[in-house]
Each structure stands twice: as structure tokens, then as C-alpha cells.
Amino acid sequence: MQNQTRPLAPFEYFAPGSLKEALTLLQELGAGVQLLAGGTDMIQQLKDRVVRPEAIVDLRNVEELSIIEIKGDTLHIGATATLNEIKNSPDVQQMAPLVVEASREFGSHMLRNRATVGGNLCNASPCADLAPPLLALDASVLLRGMDAERLVPLTEFFVGAGETVLRPGEMLQRIEVPCRDGRSGYLKLGRRKGFNLSIVSVAAFGATVDGKVEDIKVALGAVAPTPIRSTKAEAELSGNAISEAAIDRAAQMVRQDVQAEADIREATFSHERGSATFRRASSPYRVEISEIMARRVLTGILNGEGAGK
């Protein structure tokens, strides 16, 4: 018996040529509208009838959303910039090599030609590849509506699996990354290459002065309903002298943060997509491997290895 592909549910299609036109459509079409960027997730969701929008607004022709540039001391990355555009951008390579490193680990070359940074973040998957590096770099997102805009720290953007703080009529216009001196590192564990969904990913950024940790950020993906920062690990290292013992204590703090998330998840977390994410590995395994990966990343950047600028 041959498999029969169901036709997509009917919807209206719009392809605006400017940000103003896109925002006008978003406001006029209301709750039944869905924004399309790269479509790597949405196309499958449409086929599976996970989403059934009344209208789709395709953002590929909106040039304002694809710009990558440095303005003052901040790197701006447009929401529809693809992973390959980010990976190959001299500005991103110079100012945010951690994002370049994570982009290289994102799926296949063909997938990176379509996948966008805005789609990766707005889909709000617990294992969103670009979320941990951007969290470690203290990035913010500019959310734009028809009549107003607001700059939201990425730490406040995710509220649950598949859920963000985006309001009706808003879209993510760009990501803003402060340009700072320091070193960074990234590790991602997945089952296979090609289309490699994270089991655990760890990203960190650190700056040191005279053998002491001046600034440190540690972020993880696929260990909680949302990508997270390990604030306990950051507090353990910040202002202290670099040592193997200090790094080991910080890795233990990562373990505690991931264990706490695992305990919460077992009690309350039942989101369908999130549950599928966590079936790829057990909670005890994620707790154990998070500590190991965090130790490796922190050892590298605090001992002068890893990407720097």
C-alpha cells in the first residue's frame, strides 16, 4: 500500500516587500496569521497539520530583516539571516565567533541555506542551537510592532517550550549582540551528523584579567523546557582566580542547575514538542553529560583556548 500525502490545509499567502508592509499585514490578519522565514520547521508542521494558519506572511523579501552589520559597539543580526549567511559573515566572525561555531554545528549545508536565526529562536525549541551561544553573549532581541518596539534580553524571551514573550502583532526584527573582548567555547552532543538535534549543548563566554575571571556567562540547551543560563556556575567563577578547582566547582554548579530543571520537568513538563526533545536521552544522562561538557568548555576558554576576538 502506497503512502498518500495529504494536501495542505488551505491558507492565504502574502509576500510583503518591506517591514512596514509585513507589520501592516500582521496587524490586519490577526490571530490566524503565521510568519514564514526559512520554513525548515513550519513546512513539516503544515504537512503534519500541527499548525493550520488562515494566512501565511513570507518574510523572505523583507531586506530590513536580513541585514548583518556592526553599529557602534553592537552587532545586529536580522531575523531572516540564514545560518550560512551568519557563518560566512566577516562581522559575525570578528565580533561573535561563538555564534559562527554554533552555526557550523547546525544540521547540513542545505539546511543552513534555509534556516534563519529568527526562526530558530521564535520556534522556542528547548534544543534551539543558536540560543545557548546568544545567551552566553548577553544578546537581546528587538521585537517590533506596528506602532512600537521593545528590546528584550534573550534571558527573558523564552517562557516555555514553544512559547516566547512575543505579543500579537509583534515580530522579531533583529538580534543585538554587545561586542566585548573575551574568549568563548561551544560543545554540542547529538546522535548523528547531518540533521543533528541536540541532546545537550553548552556555550560559554569569558573574560579574564591578571589571572582572574572578570566576566563569565554559561548557557545550556536541551536540558530544560527553555534554553537556560547557569547563574550558579557564573557566580562561582566571577571575580575569582582561575584554577582547576574553581572550574570543577563551576561544573558542579552546572550539574545542580540541570538537576533542578530535571526535577521540575519530571513534575510539570508535558509540552508535546518538548517531550519529544527529552525522549532522546534520559534526565540522569543529561545531568551527567552537562557537567562534563561544561568542564571542558570552561577549561578551554579560561586557559586561553577557544575562539577570541
mmCIF file of N, CA, C and O in Angstrom, residues 228-289:
data_model
loop_
_atom_site.group_PDB
_atom_site.id
_atom_site.type_symbol
_atom_site.label_atom_id
_atom_site.label_comp_id
_atom_site.label_asym_id
_atom_site.label_seq_id
_atom_site.Cartn_x
_atom_site.Cartn_y
_atom_site.Cartn_z
ATOM 1 N N ILE A 228 18.797 27.733 28.941
ATOM 2 C CA ILE A 228 18.998 28.348 30.255
ATOM 3 C C ILE A 228 20.417 28.886 30.416
ATOM 4 O O ILE A 228 21.337 28.473 29.720
ATOM 5 N N ARG A 229 20.577 29.799 31.355
ATOM 6 C CA ARG A 229 21.886 30.226 31.843
ATOM 7 C C ARG A 229 22.131 29.549 33.176
ATOM 8 O O ARG A 229 21.222 29.420 33.999
ATOM 9 N N SER A 230 23.379 29.130 33.407
ATOM 10 C CA SER A 230 23.743 28.562 34.703
ATOM 11 C C SER A 230 24.303 29.681 35.568
ATOM 12 O O SER A 230 25.512 29.923 35.621
ATOM 13 N N THR A 231 23.415 30.377 36.252
ATOM 14 C CA THR A 231 23.841 31.515 37.072
ATOM 15 C C THR A 231 24.685 31.093 38.265
ATOM 16 O O THR A 231 25.529 31.857 38.743
ATOM 17 N N LYS A 232 24.464 29.884 38.747
ATOM 18 C CA LYS A 232 25.284 29.394 39.864
ATOM 19 C C LYS A 232 26.734 29.216 39.439
ATOM 20 O O LYS A 232 27.662 29.572 40.188
ATOM 21 N N ALA A 233 26.944 28.666 38.248
ATOM 22 C CA ALA A 233 28.313 28.494 37.748
ATOM 23 C C ALA A 233 28.975 29.846 37.529
ATOM 24 O O ALA A 233 30.158 30.036 37.835
ATOM 25 N N GLU A 234 28.218 30.794 36.998
ATOM 26 C CA GLU A 234 28.764 32.129 36.755
ATOM 27 C C GLU A 234 29.178 32.789 38.076
ATOM 28 O O GLU A 234 30.252 33.393 38.169
ATOM 29 N N ALA A 235 28.329 32.668 39.083
ATOM 30 C CA ALA A 235 28.649 33.259 40.382
ATOM 31 C C ALA A 235 29.864 32.599 41.016
ATOM 32 O O ALA A 235 30.655 33.259 41.704
ATOM 33 N N GLU A 236 30.023 31.296 40.804
ATOM 34 C CA GLU A 236 31.153 30.567 41.369
ATOM 35 C C GLU A 236 32.481 31.054 40.802
ATOM 36 O O GLU A 236 33.500 31.092 41.508
ATOM 37 N N LEU A 237 32.492 31.443 39.527
ATOM 38 C CA LEU A 237 33.746 31.825 38.866
ATOM 39 C C LEU A 237 34.010 33.327 38.892
ATOM 40 O O LEU A 237 35.175 33.747 38.955
ATOM 41 N N SER A 238 32.974 34.130 38.815
ATOM 42 C CA SER A 238 33.147 35.570 38.646
ATOM 43 C C SER A 238 33.952 36.201 39.780
ATOM 44 O O SER A 238 33.640 36.033 40.960
ATOM 45 N N GLY A 239 35.007 36.916 39.404
ATOM 46 C CA GLY A 239 35.860 37.617 40.366
ATOM 47 C C GLY A 239 36.907 36.767 41.036
ATOM 48 O O GLY A 239 37.725 37.277 41.815
ATOM 49 N N ASN A 240 36.915 35.453 40.757
ATOM 50 C CA ASN A 240 37.861 34.552 41.410
ATOM 51 C C ASN A 240 39.047 34.211 40.507
ATOM 52 O O ASN A 240 38.983 34.354 39.287
ATOM 53 N N ALA A 241 40.098 33.736 41.123
ATOM 54 C CA ALA A 241 41.285 33.327 40.377
ATOM 55 C C ALA A 241 40.991 32.065 39.567
ATOM 56 O O ALA A 241 40.216 31.201 39.994
ATOM 57 N N ILE A 242 41.618 31.976 38.404
ATOM 58 C CA ILE A 242 41.434 30.806 37.553
ATOM 59 C C ILE A 242 42.204 29.627 38.141
ATOM 60 O O ILE A 242 43.394 29.720 38.434
ATOM 61 N N SER A 243 41.511 28.522 38.334
ATOM 62 C CA SER A 243 42.154 27.317 38.847
ATOM 63 C C SER A 243 41.331 26.116 38.443
ATOM 64 O O SER A 243 40.134 26.231 38.139
ATOM 65 N N GLU A 244 41.965 24.965 38.476
ATOM 66 C CA GLU A 244 41.236 23.737 38.156
ATOM 67 C C GLU A 244 40.132 23.487 39.174
ATOM 68 O O GLU A 244 39.038 23.028 38.821
ATOM 69 N N ALA A 245 40.408 23.833 40.430
ATOM 70 C CA ALA A 245 39.410 23.629 41.485
ATOM 71 C C ALA A 245 38.192 24.529 41.260
ATOM 72 O O ALA A 245 37.048 24.105 41.462
ATOM 73 N N ALA A 246 38.443 25.789 40.853
ATOM 74 C CA ALA A 246 37.331 26.715 40.616
ATOM 75 C C ALA A 246 36.479 26.243 39.438
ATOM 76 O O ALA A 246 35.238 26.308 39.483
ATOM 77 N N ILE A 247 37.129 25.765 38.390
ATOM 78 C CA ILE A 247 36.399 25.253 37.228
ATOM 79 C C ILE A 247 35.586 24.021 37.610
ATOM 80 O O ILE A 247 34.439 23.853 37.194
ATOM 81 N N ASP A 248 36.180 23.170 38.439
ATOM 82 C CA ASP A 248 35.461 21.967 38.880
ATOM 83 C C ASP A 248 34.235 22.337 39.700
ATOM 84 O O ASP A 248 33.157 21.735 39.534
ATOM 85 N N ARG A 249 34.355 23.335 40.561
ATOM 86 C CA ARG A 249 33.194 23.773 41.348
ATOM 87 C C ARG A 249 32.115 24.352 40.437
ATOM 88 O O ARG A 249 30.918 24.111 40.642
ATOM 89 N N ALA A 250 32.527 25.116 39.426
ATOM 90 C CA ALA A 250 31.563 25.688 38.489
ATOM 91 C C ALA A 250 30.830 24.592 37.719
ATOM 92 O O ALA A 250 29.615 24.678 37.503
ATOM 93 N N ALA A 251 31.563 23.554 37.300
ATOM 94 C CA ALA A 251 30.934 22.433 36.599
ATOM 95 C C ALA A 251 29.927 21.729 37.507
ATOM 96 O O ALA A 251 28.864 21.278 37.049
ATOM 97 N N GLN A 252 30.236 21.650 38.786
ATOM 98 C CA GLN A 252 29.293 21.079 39.741
ATOM 99 C C GLN A 252 28.034 21.945 39.855
ATOM 100 O O GLN A 252 26.922 21.426 40.025
ATOM 101 N N MET A 253 28.215 23.271 39.766
ATOM 102 C CA MET A 253 27.062 24.171 39.796
ATOM 103 C C MET A 253 26.186 23.971 38.564
ATOM 104 O O MET A 253 24.955 24.035 38.655
ATOM 105 N N VAL A 254 26.805 23.741 37.403
ATOM 106 C CA VAL A 254 26.035 23.427 36.204
ATOM 107 C C VAL A 254 25.212 22.168 36.433
ATOM 108 O O VAL A 254 24.023 22.096 36.100
ATOM 109 N N ARG A 255 25.846 21.186 37.030
ATOM 110 C CA ARG A 255 25.140 19.928 37.330
ATOM 111 C C ARG A 255 23.918 20.191 38.219
ATOM 112 O O ARG A 255 22.838 19.652 37.975
ATOM 113 N N GLN A 256 24.096 21.040 39.230
ATOM 114 C CA GLN A 256 22.981 21.351 40.127
ATOM 115 C C GLN A 256 21.847 22.059 39.396
ATOM 116 O O GLN A 256 20.663 21.754 39.610
ATOM 117 N N ASP A 257 22.191 23.006 38.519
ATOM 118 C CA ASP A 257 21.166 23.719 37.761
ATOM 119 C C ASP A 257 20.399 22.767 36.847
ATOM 120 O O ASP A 257 19.166 22.841 36.746
ATOM 121 N N VAL A 258 21.110 21.877 36.165
ATOM 122 C CA VAL A 258 20.456 20.934 35.254
ATOM 123 C C VAL A 258 19.623 19.930 36.043
ATOM 124 O O VAL A 258 18.521 19.561 35.627
ATOM 125 N N GLN A 259 20.112 19.495 37.204
ATOM 126 C CA GLN A 259 19.347 18.574 38.039
ATOM 127 C C GLN A 259 18.057 19.227 38.521
ATOM 128 O O GLN A 259 16.994 18.595 38.548
ATOM 129 N N ALA A 260 18.141 20.502 38.901
ATOM 130 C CA ALA A 260 16.943 21.210 39.344
ATOM 131 C C ALA A 260 15.915 21.301 38.222
ATOM 132 O O ALA A 260 14.713 21.106 38.448
ATOM 133 N N GLU A 261 16.387 21.569 36.993
ATOM 134 C CA GLU A 261 15.476 21.617 35.846
ATOM 135 C C GLU A 261 14.872 20.240 35.573
ATOM 136 O O GLU A 261 13.703 20.116 35.221
ATOM 137 N N ALA A 262 15.682 19.189 35.742
ATOM 138 C CA ALA A 262 15.189 17.830 35.523
ATOM 139 C C ALA A 262 14.090 17.486 36.512
ATOM 140 O O ALA A 262 13.079 16.867 36.156
ATOM 141 N N ASP A 263 14.270 17.897 37.756
ATOM 142 C CA ASP A 263 13.262 17.627 38.786
ATOM 143 C C ASP A 263 11.947 18.343 38.471
ATOM 144 O O ASP A 263 10.851 17.778 38.604
ATOM 145 N N ILE A 264 12.051 19.615 38.040
ATOM 146 C CA ILE A 264 10.857 20.380 37.681
ATOM 147 C C ILE A 264 10.164 19.738 36.482
ATOM 148 O O ILE A 264 8.949 19.588 36.450
ATOM 149 N N ARG A 265 10.964 19.328 35.494
ATOM 150 C CA ARG A 265 10.403 18.762 34.270
ATOM 151 C C ARG A 265 9.637 17.477 34.552
ATOM 152 O O ARG A 265 8.557 17.240 34.028
ATOM 153 N N GLU A 266 10.208 16.636 35.390
ATOM 154 C CA GLU A 266 9.537 15.376 35.712
ATOM 155 C C GLU A 266 8.178 15.631 36.363
ATOM 156 O O GLU A 266 7.220 14.886 36.171
ATOM 157 N N ALA A 267 8.082 16.734 37.107
ATOM 158 C CA ALA A 267 6.847 17.016 37.844
ATOM 159 C C ALA A 267 5.795 17.734 36.994
ATOM 160 O O ALA A 267 4.601 17.468 37.130
ATOM 161 N N THR A 268 6.242 18.632 36.091
ATOM 162 C CA THR A 268 5.260 19.522 35.468
ATOM 163 C C THR A 268 5.320 19.600 33.960
ATOM 164 O O THR A 268 4.391 20.111 33.340
ATOM 165 N N PHE A 269 6.363 19.122 33.321
ATOM 166 C CA PHE A 269 6.573 19.422 31.908
ATOM 167 C C PHE A 269 5.937 18.377 31.011
ATOM 168 O O PHE A 269 6.299 17.216 31.057
ATOM 169 N N SER A 270 4.960 18.801 30.189
ATOM 170 C CA SER A 270 4.293 17.836 29.329
ATOM 171 C C SER A 270 4.074 18.352 27.912
ATOM 172 O O SER A 270 3.309 17.772 27.159
ATOM 173 N N HIS A 271 4.733 19.482 27.549
ATOM 174 C CA HIS A 271 4.549 20.029 26.203
ATOM 175 C C HIS A 271 4.973 19.006 25.153
ATOM 176 O O HIS A 271 6.008 18.375 25.269
ATOM 177 N N GLU A 272 4.181 18.842 24.123
ATOM 178 C CA GLU A 272 4.384 17.745 23.166
ATOM 179 C C GLU A 272 5.749 17.809 22.499
ATOM 180 O O GLU A 272 6.486 16.830 22.464
ATOM 181 N N ARG A 273 6.092 18.983 21.945
ATOM 182 C CA ARG A 273 7.383 19.070 21.271
ATOM 183 C C ARG A 273 8.527 18.933 22.257
ATOM 184 O O ARG A 273 9.551 18.341 21.969
ATOM 185 N N GLY A 274 8.340 19.525 23.437
ATOM 186 C CA GLY A 274 9.386 19.398 24.445
ATOM 187 C C GLY A 274 9.583 17.960 24.874
ATOM 188 O O GLY A 274 10.704 17.495 25.049
ATOM 189 N N SER A 275 8.492 17.229 25.035
ATOM 190 C CA SER A 275 8.596 15.829 25.430
ATOM 191 C C SER A 275 9.357 15.025 24.394
ATOM 192 O O SER A 275 10.171 14.169 24.718
ATOM 193 N N ALA A 276 9.106 15.310 23.106
ATOM 194 C CA ALA A 276 9.844 14.629 22.049
ATOM 195 C C ALA A 276 11.327 14.928 22.145
ATOM 196 O O ALA A 276 12.178 14.058 21.943
ATOM 197 N N THR A 277 11.646 16.169 22.493
ATOM 198 C CA THR A 277 13.051 16.551 22.659
ATOM 199 C C THR A 277 13.709 15.708 23.739
ATOM 200 O O THR A 277 14.800 15.170 23.558
ATOM 201 N N PHE A 278 13.049 15.577 24.880
ATOM 202 C CA PHE A 278 13.683 14.923 26.012
ATOM 203 C C PHE A 278 13.688 13.407 25.918
ATOM 204 O O PHE A 278 14.404 12.751 26.656
ATOM 205 N N ARG A 279 12.918 12.828 25.010
ATOM 206 C CA ARG A 279 12.976 11.387 24.828
ATOM 207 C C ARG A 279 14.288 10.934 24.187
ATOM 208 O O ARG A 279 14.572 9.747 24.152
ATOM 209 N N ARG A 280 15.063 11.876 23.669
ATOM 210 C CA ARG A 280 16.325 11.487 23.030
ATOM 211 C C ARG A 280 17.388 11.070 24.042
ATOM 212 O O ARG A 280 18.406 10.496 23.665
ATOM 213 N N ALA A 281 17.200 11.388 25.306
ATOM 214 C CA ALA A 281 18.144 10.977 26.351
ATOM 215 C C ALA A 281 17.446 11.097 27.700
ATOM 216 O O ALA A 281 16.537 11.901 27.870
ATOM 217 N N SER A 282 17.901 10.311 28.668
ATOM 218 C CA SER A 282 17.295 10.349 29.999
ATOM 219 C C SER A 282 17.783 11.568 30.777
ATOM 220 O O SER A 282 18.854 12.127 30.495
ATOM 221 N N SER A 283 17.025 11.971 31.784
ATOM 222 C CA SER A 283 17.439 13.082 32.635
ATOM 223 C C SER A 283 18.762 12.815 33.352
ATOM 224 O O SER A 283 19.631 13.690 33.379
ATOM 225 N N PRO A 284 18.973 11.629 33.942
ATOM 226 C CA PRO A 284 20.268 11.377 34.592
ATOM 227 C C PRO A 284 21.450 11.511 33.629
ATOM 228 O O PRO A 284 22.511 12.018 34.012
ATOM 229 N N TYR A 285 21.257 11.070 32.394
ATOM 230 C CA TYR A 285 22.340 11.188 31.411
ATOM 231 C C TYR A 285 22.622 12.650 31.112
ATOM 232 O O TYR A 285 23.792 13.066 31.051
ATOM 233 N N ARG A 286 21.570 13.445 30.940
ATOM 234 C CA ARG A 286 21.760 14.861 30.647
ATOM 235 C C ARG A 286 22.464 15.567 31.810
ATOM 236 O O ARG A 286 23.313 16.434 31.601
ATOM 237 N N VAL A 287 22.097 15.238 33.018
ATOM 238 C CA VAL A 287 22.740 15.839 34.188
ATOM 239 C C VAL A 287 24.236 15.525 34.180
ATOM 240 O O VAL A 287 25.083 16.407 34.371
ATOM 241 N N GLU A 288 24.573 14.265 33.961
ATOM 242 C CA GLU A 288 25.976 13.835 33.977
ATOM 243 C C GLU A 288 26.781 14.484 32.863
ATOM 244 O O GLU A 288 27.871 15.020 33.084
ATOM 245 N N ILE A 289 26.242 14.449 31.638
ATOM 246 C CA ILE A 289 27.000 14.942 30.490
ATOM 247 C C ILE A 289 27.109 16.457 30.503
ATOM 248 O O ILE A 289 28.088 17.030 30.009
#
